[in-house]
PDB file of C-alpha atoms in Angstrom:
ATOM      1  CA  MET A   1      68.377 168.786 142.369  1.00  0.00           C
ATOM      2  CA  PRO A   2      68.938 170.054 146.237  1.00  0.00           C
ATOM      3  CA  PRO A   3      72.967 170.849 146.365  1.00  0.00           C
ATOM      4  CA  LEU A   4      74.634 167.425 147.740  1.00  0.00           C
ATOM      5  CA  ARG A   5      78.566 167.526 148.962  1.00  0.00           C
ATOM      6  CA  THR A   6      80.977 164.973 148.475  1.00  0.00           C
ATOM      7  CA  GLY A   7      83.853 167.077 149.471  1.00  0.00           C
ATOM      8  CA  SER A   8      82.686 168.900 146.074  1.00  0.00           C
ATOM      9  CA  GLN A   9      79.509 170.189 144.775  1.00  0.00           C
ATOM     10  CA  THR A  10      77.522 167.480 142.788  1.00  0.00           C
ATOM     11  CA  SER A  11      74.639 168.086 140.186  1.00  0.00           C
ATOM     12  CA  CYS A  12      73.729 166.609 137.217  1.00  0.00           C
ATOM     13  CA  PRO A  13      71.208 167.763 134.255  1.00  0.00           C
ATOM     14  CA  ALA A  14      67.451 168.372 135.478  1.00  0.00           C
ATOM     15  CA  ASP A  15      66.212 166.267 132.534  1.00  0.00           C
ATOM     16  CA  THR A  16      68.162 163.645 133.130  1.00  0.00           C
ATOM     17  CA  TYR A  17      67.006 163.391 136.974  1.00  0.00           C
ATOM     18  CA  SER A  18      63.426 163.280 135.691  1.00  0.00           C
ATOM     19  CA  TYR A  19      63.950 160.274 133.584  1.00  0.00           C
ATOM     20  CA  LEU A  20      65.969 158.434 136.490  1.00  0.00           C
ATOM     21  CA  LEU A  21      63.195 159.133 138.917  1.00  0.00           C
ATOM     22  CA  GLY A  22      60.584 157.266 136.671  1.00  0.00           C
ATOM     23  CA  LEU A  23      63.052 154.567 136.699  1.00  0.00           C
ATOM     24  CA  TYR A  24      63.418 154.763 140.299  1.00  0.00           C
ATOM     25  CA  LEU A  25      60.066 154.493 141.026  1.00  0.00           C
ATOM     26  CA  GLY A  26      59.412 152.039 138.702  1.00  0.00           C
ATOM     27  CA  ASP A  27      61.769 149.299 138.906  1.00  0.00           C
ATOM     28  CA  GLY A  28      64.405 150.978 141.875  1.00  0.00           C
ATOM     29  CA  CYS A  29      65.690 150.272 144.996  1.00  0.00           C
ATOM     30  CA  ILE A  30      68.155 151.906 147.953  1.00  0.00           C
ATOM     31  CA  SER A  31      69.551 149.523 150.375  1.00  0.00           C
ATOM     32  CA  GLN A  32      72.702 149.848 152.517  1.00  0.00           C
ATOM     33  CA  VAL A  33      76.155 147.771 151.772  1.00  0.00           C
ATOM     34  CA  GLY A  34      79.107 147.622 153.833  1.00  0.00           C
ATOM     35  CA  ASP A  35      80.163 148.855 156.930  1.00  0.00           C
ATOM     36  CA  PRO A  36      76.687 150.138 158.325  1.00  0.00           C
ATOM     37  CA  GLN A  37      78.995 152.717 160.294  1.00  0.00           C
ATOM     38  CA  LYS A  38      80.015 154.464 156.641  1.00  0.00           C
ATOM     39  CA  LYS A  39      76.666 154.491 155.763  1.00  0.00           C
ATOM     40  CA  VAL A  40      76.808 154.047 151.914  1.00  0.00           C
ATOM     41  CA  TRP A  41      73.715 153.239 149.922  1.00  0.00           C
ATOM     42  CA  ARG A  42      73.328 151.396 146.934  1.00  0.00           C
ATOM     43  CA  LEU A  43      70.533 152.451 144.289  1.00  0.00           C
ATOM     44  CA  ARG A  44      69.909 149.024 142.124  1.00  0.00           C
ATOM     45  CA  ILE A  45      67.612 149.715 138.988  1.00  0.00           C
ATOM     46  CA  ALA A  46      66.181 146.333 137.630  1.00  0.00           C
ATOM     47  CA  CYS A  47      66.414 146.021 133.370  1.00  0.00           C
ATOM     48  CA  ASP A  48      64.782 143.839 131.320  1.00  0.00           C
ATOM     49  CA  ASP A  49      67.409 141.541 129.559  1.00  0.00           C
ATOM     50  CA  LYS A  50      65.122 141.736 126.155  1.00  0.00           C
ATOM     51  CA  TRP A  51      66.315 145.657 126.325  1.00  0.00           C
ATOM     52  CA  PRO A  52      69.668 146.154 125.828  1.00  0.00           C
ATOM     53  CA  GLY A  53      69.280 149.409 125.118  1.00  0.00           C
ATOM     54  CA  LEU A  54      67.435 150.442 128.070  1.00  0.00           C
ATOM     55  CA  ILE A  55      70.042 149.066 129.961  1.00  0.00           C
ATOM     56  CA  GLU A  56      72.595 151.634 128.466  1.00  0.00           C
ATOM     57  CA  GLU A  57      70.086 154.277 128.886  1.00  0.00           C
ATOM     58  CA  CYS A  58      69.755 153.420 132.908  1.00  0.00           C
ATOM     59  CA  ALA A  59      73.443 152.889 133.059  1.00  0.00           C
ATOM     60  CA  ASP A  60      74.072 156.212 131.388  1.00  0.00           C
ATOM     61  CA  ALA A  61      71.647 158.488 133.246  1.00  0.00           C
ATOM     62  CA  ILE A  62      73.233 156.740 136.889  1.00  0.00           C
ATOM     63  CA  ALA A  63      76.610 158.110 135.655  1.00  0.00           C
ATOM     64  CA  ALA A  64      75.878 161.714 134.461  1.00  0.00           C
ATOM     65  CA  ILE A  65      74.778 161.870 138.508  1.00  0.00           C
ATOM     66  CA  ARG A  66      77.645 160.023 139.804  1.00  0.00           C
ATOM     67  CA  PRO A  67      80.293 160.568 136.565  1.00  0.00           C
ATOM     68  CA  ASP A  68      83.574 160.417 138.979  1.00  0.00           C
ATOM     69  CA  HIS A  69      82.141 156.682 140.208  1.00  0.00           C
ATOM     70  CA  LYS A  70      81.873 153.377 138.064  1.00  0.00           C
ATOM     71  CA  VAL A  71      78.379 152.165 137.369  1.00  0.00           C
ATOM     72  CA  GLY A  72      78.080 148.247 137.899  1.00  0.00           C
ATOM     73  CA  ARG A  73      75.735 145.817 136.827  1.00  0.00           C
ATOM     74  CA  ALA A  74      74.887 142.485 137.989  1.00  0.00           C
ATOM     75  CA  GLN A  75      72.736 139.535 136.585  1.00  0.00           C
ATOM     76  CA  ALA A  76      69.883 138.664 138.128  1.00  0.00           C
ATOM     77  CA  LEU A  77      67.093 136.483 136.731  1.00  0.00           C
ATOM     78  CA  GLY A  78      65.708 137.688 133.136  1.00  0.00           C
ATOM     79  CA  CYS A  79      67.252 141.163 134.117  1.00  0.00           C
ATOM     80  CA  THR A  80      70.316 143.203 134.858  1.00  0.00           C
ATOM     81  CA  MET A  81      70.534 145.435 137.948  1.00  0.00           C
ATOM     82  CA  VAL A  82      72.555 148.371 136.965  1.00  0.00           C
ATOM     83  CA  HIS A  83      73.753 149.957 140.231  1.00  0.00           C
ATOM     84  CA  GLY A  84      76.059 152.448 141.712  1.00  0.00           C
ATOM     85  CA  SER A  85      77.168 153.389 145.264  1.00  0.00           C
ATOM     86  CA  TRP A  86      77.451 156.599 147.100  1.00  0.00           C
ATOM     87  CA  LYS A  87      76.254 158.465 150.494  1.00  0.00           C
ATOM     88  CA  HIS A  88      73.990 160.561 149.346  1.00  0.00           C
ATOM     89  CA  TRP A  89      71.194 158.424 147.397  1.00  0.00           C
ATOM     90  CA  PRO A  90      68.496 158.871 150.106  1.00  0.00           C
ATOM     91  CA  CYS A  91      68.622 162.300 149.431  1.00  0.00           C
ATOM     92  CA  VAL A  92      68.662 162.285 145.491  1.00  0.00           C
ATOM     93  CA  PHE A  93      65.666 159.863 146.000  1.00  0.00           C
ATOM     94  CA  PRO A  94      63.442 160.765 149.137  1.00  0.00           C
ATOM     95  CA  GLN A  95      61.052 158.133 148.892  1.00  0.00           C
ATOM     96  CA  HIS A  96      63.151 155.709 149.809  1.00  0.00           C
ATOM     97  CA  ALA A  97      61.940 154.110 153.056  1.00  0.00           C
ATOM     98  CA  PRO A  98      61.552 151.087 155.031  1.00  0.00           C
ATOM     99  CA  GLY A  99      58.960 148.743 153.269  1.00  0.00           C
ATOM    100  CA  LYS A 100      57.752 148.192 149.818  1.00  0.00           C
ATOM    101  CA  LYS A 101      56.558 151.159 147.669  1.00  0.00           C
ATOM    102  CA  HIS A 102      52.894 150.164 147.191  1.00  0.00           C
ATOM    103  CA  GLU A 103      53.176 149.780 151.205  1.00  0.00           C
ATOM    104  CA  ARG A 104      53.394 153.049 151.804  1.00  0.00           C
ATOM    105  CA  ARG A 105      52.659 156.690 150.587  1.00  0.00           C
ATOM    106  CA  ILE A 106      54.768 158.112 147.684  1.00  0.00           C
ATOM    107  CA  VAL A 107      54.770 161.657 146.923  1.00  0.00           C
ATOM    108  CA  LEU A 108      57.594 163.782 145.317  1.00  0.00           C
ATOM    109  CA  GLU A 109      58.910 166.537 147.273  1.00  0.00           C
ATOM    110  CA  SER A 110      58.400 170.211 145.521  1.00  0.00           C
ATOM    111  CA  TRP A 111      61.965 170.385 144.447  1.00  0.00           C
ATOM    112  CA  GLN A 112      60.997 166.971 142.662  1.00  0.00           C
ATOM    113  CA  GLN A 113      58.106 168.137 141.080  1.00  0.00           C
ATOM    114  CA  GLU A 114      59.453 171.212 139.723  1.00  0.00           C
ATOM    115  CA  ILE A 115      61.785 169.141 138.080  1.00  0.00           C
ATOM    116  CA  VAL A 116      58.763 166.880 136.353  1.00  0.00           C
ATOM    117  CA  ASP A 117      56.894 169.864 135.558  1.00  0.00           C
ATOM    118  CA  GLU A 118      60.215 171.009 133.674  1.00  0.00           C
ATOM    119  CA  HIS A 119      60.557 167.571 131.994  1.00  0.00           C
ATOM    120  CA  PRO A 120      57.101 165.669 132.127  1.00  0.00           C
ATOM    121  CA  ARG A 121      58.533 163.831 128.751  1.00  0.00           C
ATOM    122  CA  ARG A 122      61.394 162.628 130.202  1.00  0.00           C
ATOM    123  CA  PHE A 123      59.523 161.544 133.855  1.00  0.00           C
ATOM    124  CA  VAL A 124      57.073 159.263 131.805  1.00  0.00           C
ATOM    125  CA  ARG A 125      59.540 158.046 129.488  1.00  0.00           C
ATOM    126  CA  GLY A 126      61.437 156.422 132.870  1.00  0.00           C
ATOM    127  CA  LEU A 127      58.143 155.594 134.197  1.00  0.00           C
ATOM    128  CA  MET A 128      57.520 153.561 130.780  1.00  0.00           C
ATOM    129  CA  HIS A 129      60.465 151.698 130.762  1.00  0.00           C
ATOM    130  CA  SER A 130      60.400 150.576 133.691  1.00  0.00           C
ATOM    131  CA  ASP A 131      57.003 149.356 134.553  1.00  0.00           C
ATOM    132  CA  GLY A 132      55.433 149.812 130.808  1.00  0.00           C
ATOM    133  CA  SER A 133      55.369 148.964 127.283  1.00  0.00           C
ATOM    134  CA  ARG A 134      54.449 149.933 123.867  1.00  0.00           C
ATOM    135  CA  GLY A 135      52.526 147.222 122.077  1.00  0.00           C
ATOM    136  CA  LEU A 136      49.506 146.104 119.565  1.00  0.00           C
ATOM    137  CA  ASN A 137      46.070 145.320 120.945  1.00  0.00           C
ATOM    138  CA  ARG A 138      44.026 142.751 118.981  1.00  0.00           C
ATOM    139  CA  ILE A 139      40.274 142.929 119.093  1.00  0.00           C
ATOM    140  CA  ARG A 140      37.732 140.758 117.468  1.00  0.00           C
ATOM    141  CA  ARG A 141      35.778 142.563 115.168  1.00  0.00           C
ATOM    142  CA  ARG A 142      31.977 143.225 116.295  1.00  0.00           C
ATOM    143  CA  ASP A 143      30.679 141.188 113.178  1.00  0.00           C
ATOM    144  CA  GLY A 144      33.148 138.619 114.227  1.00  0.00           C
ATOM    145  CA  GLN A 145      34.788 138.530 111.142  1.00  0.00           C
ATOM    146  CA  GLY A 146      38.282 138.251 111.845  1.00  0.00           C
ATOM    147  CA  PHE A 147      40.587 141.310 114.244  1.00  0.00           C
ATOM    148  CA  TYR A 148      41.621 144.534 113.963  1.00  0.00           C
ATOM    149  CA  GLU A 149      44.982 145.880 115.668  1.00  0.00           C
ATOM    150  CA  TYR A 150      46.342 148.879 116.787  1.00  0.00           C
ATOM    151  CA  PRO A 151      49.448 150.404 119.041  1.00  0.00           C
ATOM    152  CA  ARG A 152      48.835 151.505 122.230  1.00  0.00           C
ATOM    153  CA  TYR A 153      50.646 151.995 125.715  1.00  0.00           C
ATOM    154  CA  LEU A 154      50.423 150.339 128.890  1.00  0.00           C
ATOM    155  CA  PHE A 155      51.858 151.143 131.501  1.00  0.00           C
ATOM    156  CA  ALA A 156      51.314 148.859 135.575  1.00  0.00           C
ATOM    157  CA  ASN A 157      52.093 149.643 139.069  1.00  0.00           C
ATOM    158  CA  THR A 158      51.117 147.785 142.572  1.00  0.00           C
ATOM    159  CA  SER A 159      51.479 151.434 143.664  1.00  0.00           C
ATOM    160  CA  ARG A 160      48.274 153.741 143.451  1.00  0.00           C
ATOM    161  CA  ASP A 161      50.347 156.766 144.247  1.00  0.00           C
ATOM    162  CA  ILE A 162      52.745 155.976 141.451  1.00  0.00           C
ATOM    163  CA  VAL A 163      50.192 155.700 138.697  1.00  0.00           C
ATOM    164  CA  GLY A 164      48.659 158.807 140.133  1.00  0.00           C
ATOM    165  CA  LEU A 165      52.148 160.522 139.208  1.00  0.00           C
ATOM    166  CA  MET A 166      51.895 159.029 135.988  1.00  0.00           C
ATOM    167  CA  THR A 167      48.453 160.257 134.915  1.00  0.00           C
ATOM    168  CA  THR A 168      48.861 163.635 136.247  1.00  0.00           C
ATOM    169  CA  THR A 169      52.031 164.175 134.388  1.00  0.00           C
ATOM    170  CA  LEU A 170      50.450 162.616 131.301  1.00  0.00           C
ATOM    171  CA  ASP A 171      47.380 165.378 131.955  1.00  0.00           C
ATOM    172  CA  GLN A 172      49.989 167.980 132.041  1.00  0.00           C
ATOM    173  CA  LEU A 173      50.865 166.854 128.387  1.00  0.00           C
ATOM    174  CA  GLU A 174      47.489 166.488 127.433  1.00  0.00           C
ATOM    175  CA  ASN A 175      47.623 163.208 126.699  1.00  0.00           C
ATOM    176  CA  PRO A 176      44.520 161.221 127.072  1.00  0.00           C
ATOM    177  CA  TRP A 177      44.950 157.905 128.938  1.00  0.00           C
ATOM    178  CA  LYS A 178      42.488 155.240 130.209  1.00  0.00           C
ATOM    179  CA  SER A 179      42.408 153.438 133.767  1.00  0.00           C
ATOM    180  CA  HIS A 180      42.020 149.890 133.951  1.00  0.00           C
ATOM    181  CA  ALA A 181      42.338 147.111 136.663  1.00  0.00           C
ATOM    182  CA  LYS A 182      44.889 144.093 136.392  1.00  0.00           C
ATOM    183  CA  ARG A 183      44.196 141.310 138.664  1.00  0.00           C
ATOM    184  CA  GLN A 184      45.077 137.993 138.787  1.00  0.00           C
ATOM    185  CA  PRO A 185      44.901 134.957 141.136  1.00  0.00           C
ATOM    186  CA  ASP A 186      47.619 134.697 144.091  1.00  0.00           C
ATOM    187  CA  VAL A 187      48.962 138.077 142.196  1.00  0.00           C
ATOM    188  CA  LEU A 188      49.050 141.549 143.481  1.00  0.00           C
ATOM    189  CA  SER A 189      46.337 143.825 142.548  1.00  0.00           C
ATOM    190  CA  GLN A 190      47.738 146.535 140.145  1.00  0.00           C
ATOM    191  CA  SER A 191      46.230 149.751 139.112  1.00  0.00           C
ATOM    192  CA  ALA A 192      47.165 150.024 134.716  1.00  0.00           C
ATOM    193  CA  ILE A 193      46.155 152.839 132.503  1.00  0.00           C
ATOM    194  CA  SER A 194      45.988 152.657 128.879  1.00  0.00           C
ATOM    195  CA  ILE A 195      46.925 155.165 126.072  1.00  0.00           C
ATOM    196  CA  SER A 196      45.345 154.229 123.176  1.00  0.00           C
ATOM    197  CA  ARG A 197      44.294 157.258 120.666  1.00  0.00           C
ATOM    198  CA  LYS A 198      46.055 157.730 117.680  1.00  0.00           C
ATOM    199  CA  ALA A 199      47.132 161.058 117.958  1.00  0.00           C
ATOM    200  CA  ALA A 200      47.875 160.354 121.823  1.00  0.00           C
ATOM    201  CA  VAL A 201      50.218 157.579 120.871  1.00  0.00           C
ATOM    202  CA  ALA A 202      51.761 159.379 118.064  1.00  0.00           C
ATOM    203  CA  ARG A 203      52.626 161.989 120.853  1.00  0.00           C
ATOM    204  CA  MET A 204      54.191 159.583 122.793  1.00  0.00           C
ATOM    205  CA  ASP A 205      56.398 158.034 120.038  1.00  0.00           C
ATOM    206  CA  THR A 206      58.184 160.951 119.891  1.00  0.00           C
ATOM    207  CA  PHE A 207      59.670 160.816 123.261  1.00  0.00           C
ATOM    208  CA  VAL A 208      59.135 157.182 124.554  1.00  0.00           C
ATOM    209  CA  GLY A 209      58.828 155.270 121.583  1.00  0.00           C
ATOM    210  CA  PRO A 210      59.204 151.068 121.452  1.00  0.00           C
ATOM    211  CA  GLU A 211      61.429 149.285 123.963  1.00  0.00           C
ATOM    212  CA  TYR A 212      64.816 148.666 122.359  1.00  0.00           C
TER     213      TYR A 212
END
């Protein structure tokens, strides 16, 4: 991370940053809080209440960057907003800008890309924990006699840039993926990918695994 100062220099483990970057790009936002003249920002990450382990992992990641500040939690419909306040969140995540992520370009700064290149598995883990899932795909047999199932990972986001960051990182890890399009009436179109080859799923299980 670039040097950040709040009276003293602050840094965090690069692998933790790579994970939190994935969470932020998937389900995070940054907004100003309190007196505008104080220029304090709040990072919020939406975490599904079905997975308490992921809520704890998100809180631990924020705490690793801000060990001298309390990590807050706020209940929302079906999810917990894990949050922390700081003047420097826009520096830590320079993708912050007015408007929704899928309505503007999302490009990593060179220093961010270096961290992702060093810790690609942690970045993929963060993206999967925010906008991905691991489940069973059920397919009818060609002869019509019953079904068969196999595990696969799915990742979907309305931002093609964010999906592109995921696929580029999977390519770096030599993990094959397949592109899909998810379109539903009255719902924003999503770019989606799946990882379903047996060896690729087994590899993903070593650093992502099922939600918990």
